[in-house]
Amino acid sequence: MKRYFEFVDTKSSKFWEVWIEDSTVFTRFGKIGANGQTTIKEFPDAVAAGQARDKAIAEKIRKGYVEGPTNA
């Protein structure tokens, strides 16, 4: 399941999206309205991938990102 987050303030308007396929974590990020960039990180197993995803989500929330509807 993809999870989608946005950060909007007076200076910026950006998105960040994360999802897992098997033991690989994909992230897509950029300015809202653009296609953005995608990163791919492989992990030894699905548990490690899930932990990495959860850690990244917590970091984005701390930075002020708000979860919204998935733009998939």
mmCIF file of C-alpha atoms in Angstrom:
data_model
loop_
_atom_site.group_PDB
_atom_site.id
_atom_site.type_symbol
_atom_site.label_atom_id
_atom_site.label_comp_id
_atom_site.label_asym_id
_atom_site.label_seq_id
_atom_site.Cartn_x
_atom_site.Cartn_y
_atom_site.Cartn_z
ATOM 1 C CA MET A 1 0.000 0.000 0.000
ATOM 2 C CA LYS A 2 1.326 3.408 -0.957
ATOM 3 C CA ARG A 3 1.328 6.140 1.646
ATOM 4 C CA TYR A 4 1.335 9.750 0.460
ATOM 5 C CA PHE A 5 2.417 12.841 2.424
ATOM 6 C CA GLU A 6 2.524 16.563 1.658
ATOM 7 C CA PHE A 7 4.393 19.506 3.129
ATOM 8 C CA VAL A 8 3.066 22.967 2.327
ATOM 9 C CA ASP A 9 4.191 26.256 3.824
ATOM 10 C CA THR A 10 4.828 29.787 2.555
ATOM 11 C CA LYS A 11 8.101 28.756 0.860
ATOM 12 C CA SER A 12 7.462 25.267 -0.473
ATOM 13 C CA SER A 13 4.880 22.776 -1.631
ATOM 14 C CA LYS A 14 6.185 19.219 -1.870
ATOM 15 C CA PHE A 15 5.110 15.611 -1.639
ATOM 16 C CA TRP A 16 6.665 12.344 -0.482
ATOM 17 C CA GLU A 17 5.289 8.871 -1.160
ATOM 18 C CA VAL A 18 6.497 5.475 0.066
ATOM 19 C CA TRP A 19 5.608 1.849 -0.654
ATOM 20 C CA ILE A 20 7.079 -1.647 -0.346
ATOM 21 C CA GLU A 21 7.295 -4.429 -2.909
ATOM 22 C CA ASP A 22 8.682 -7.661 -1.433
ATOM 23 C CA SER A 23 11.828 -6.506 0.423
ATOM 24 C CA THR A 24 12.328 -3.274 -1.530
ATOM 25 C CA VAL A 25 11.319 0.214 -0.360
ATOM 26 C CA PHE A 26 10.375 2.744 -3.028
ATOM 27 C CA THR A 27 10.053 6.465 -2.373
ATOM 28 C CA ARG A 28 8.883 9.161 -4.740
ATOM 29 C CA PHE A 29 9.253 12.834 -3.922
ATOM 30 C CA GLY A 30 9.201 16.292 -5.452
ATOM 31 C CA LYS A 31 7.142 19.427 -5.908
ATOM 32 C CA ILE A 32 3.389 18.967 -5.821
ATOM 33 C CA GLY A 33 2.141 18.750 -9.395
ATOM 34 C CA ALA A 34 5.401 17.300 -10.763
ATOM 35 C CA ASN A 35 6.269 13.647 -11.405
ATOM 36 C CA GLY A 36 9.134 13.806 -8.919
ATOM 37 C CA GLN A 37 12.046 11.439 -8.450
ATOM 38 C CA THR A 38 11.975 7.826 -7.309
ATOM 39 C CA THR A 39 14.513 6.082 -5.077
ATOM 40 C CA ILE A 40 14.813 2.333 -4.549
ATOM 41 C CA LYS A 41 16.399 0.648 -1.509
ATOM 42 C CA GLU A 42 16.685 -3.101 -1.171
ATOM 43 C CA PHE A 43 16.673 -4.888 2.203
ATOM 44 C CA PRO A 44 17.433 -8.474 3.236
ATOM 45 C CA ASP A 45 13.778 -9.249 3.992
ATOM 46 C CA ALA A 46 10.285 -7.754 4.183
ATOM 47 C CA VAL A 47 10.563 -7.138 7.944
ATOM 48 C CA ALA A 48 13.664 -4.941 7.505
ATOM 49 C CA ALA A 49 11.958 -3.107 4.626
ATOM 50 C CA GLY A 50 8.910 -2.432 6.803
ATOM 51 C CA GLN A 51 11.060 -1.108 9.624
ATOM 52 C CA ALA A 52 12.911 1.219 7.236
ATOM 53 C CA ARG A 53 9.601 2.472 5.799
ATOM 54 C CA ASP A 54 8.166 3.116 9.262
ATOM 55 C CA LYS A 55 11.299 4.998 10.321
ATOM 56 C CA ALA A 56 11.175 7.179 7.189
ATOM 57 C CA ILE A 57 7.471 7.932 7.737
ATOM 58 C CA ALA A 58 8.112 8.967 11.336
ATOM 59 C CA GLU A 59 10.913 11.275 10.174
ATOM 60 C CA LYS A 60 8.672 12.969 7.589
ATOM 61 C CA ILE A 61 5.903 13.478 10.164
ATOM 62 C CA ARG A 62 8.435 15.062 12.548
ATOM 63 C CA LYS A 63 9.410 17.441 9.728
ATOM 64 C CA GLY A 64 5.788 18.543 9.310
ATOM 65 C CA TYR A 65 4.514 16.377 6.469
ATOM 66 C CA VAL A 66 0.812 15.517 6.625
ATOM 67 C CA GLU A 67 -0.611 12.286 5.235
ATOM 68 C CA GLY A 68 -3.113 12.702 2.446
ATOM 69 C CA PRO A 69 -4.820 10.626 -0.218
ATOM 70 C CA THR A 70 -2.593 8.477 -2.413
ATOM 71 C CA ASN A 71 -2.029 9.948 -5.859
ATOM 72 C CA ALA A 72 -1.415 6.577 -7.498
#
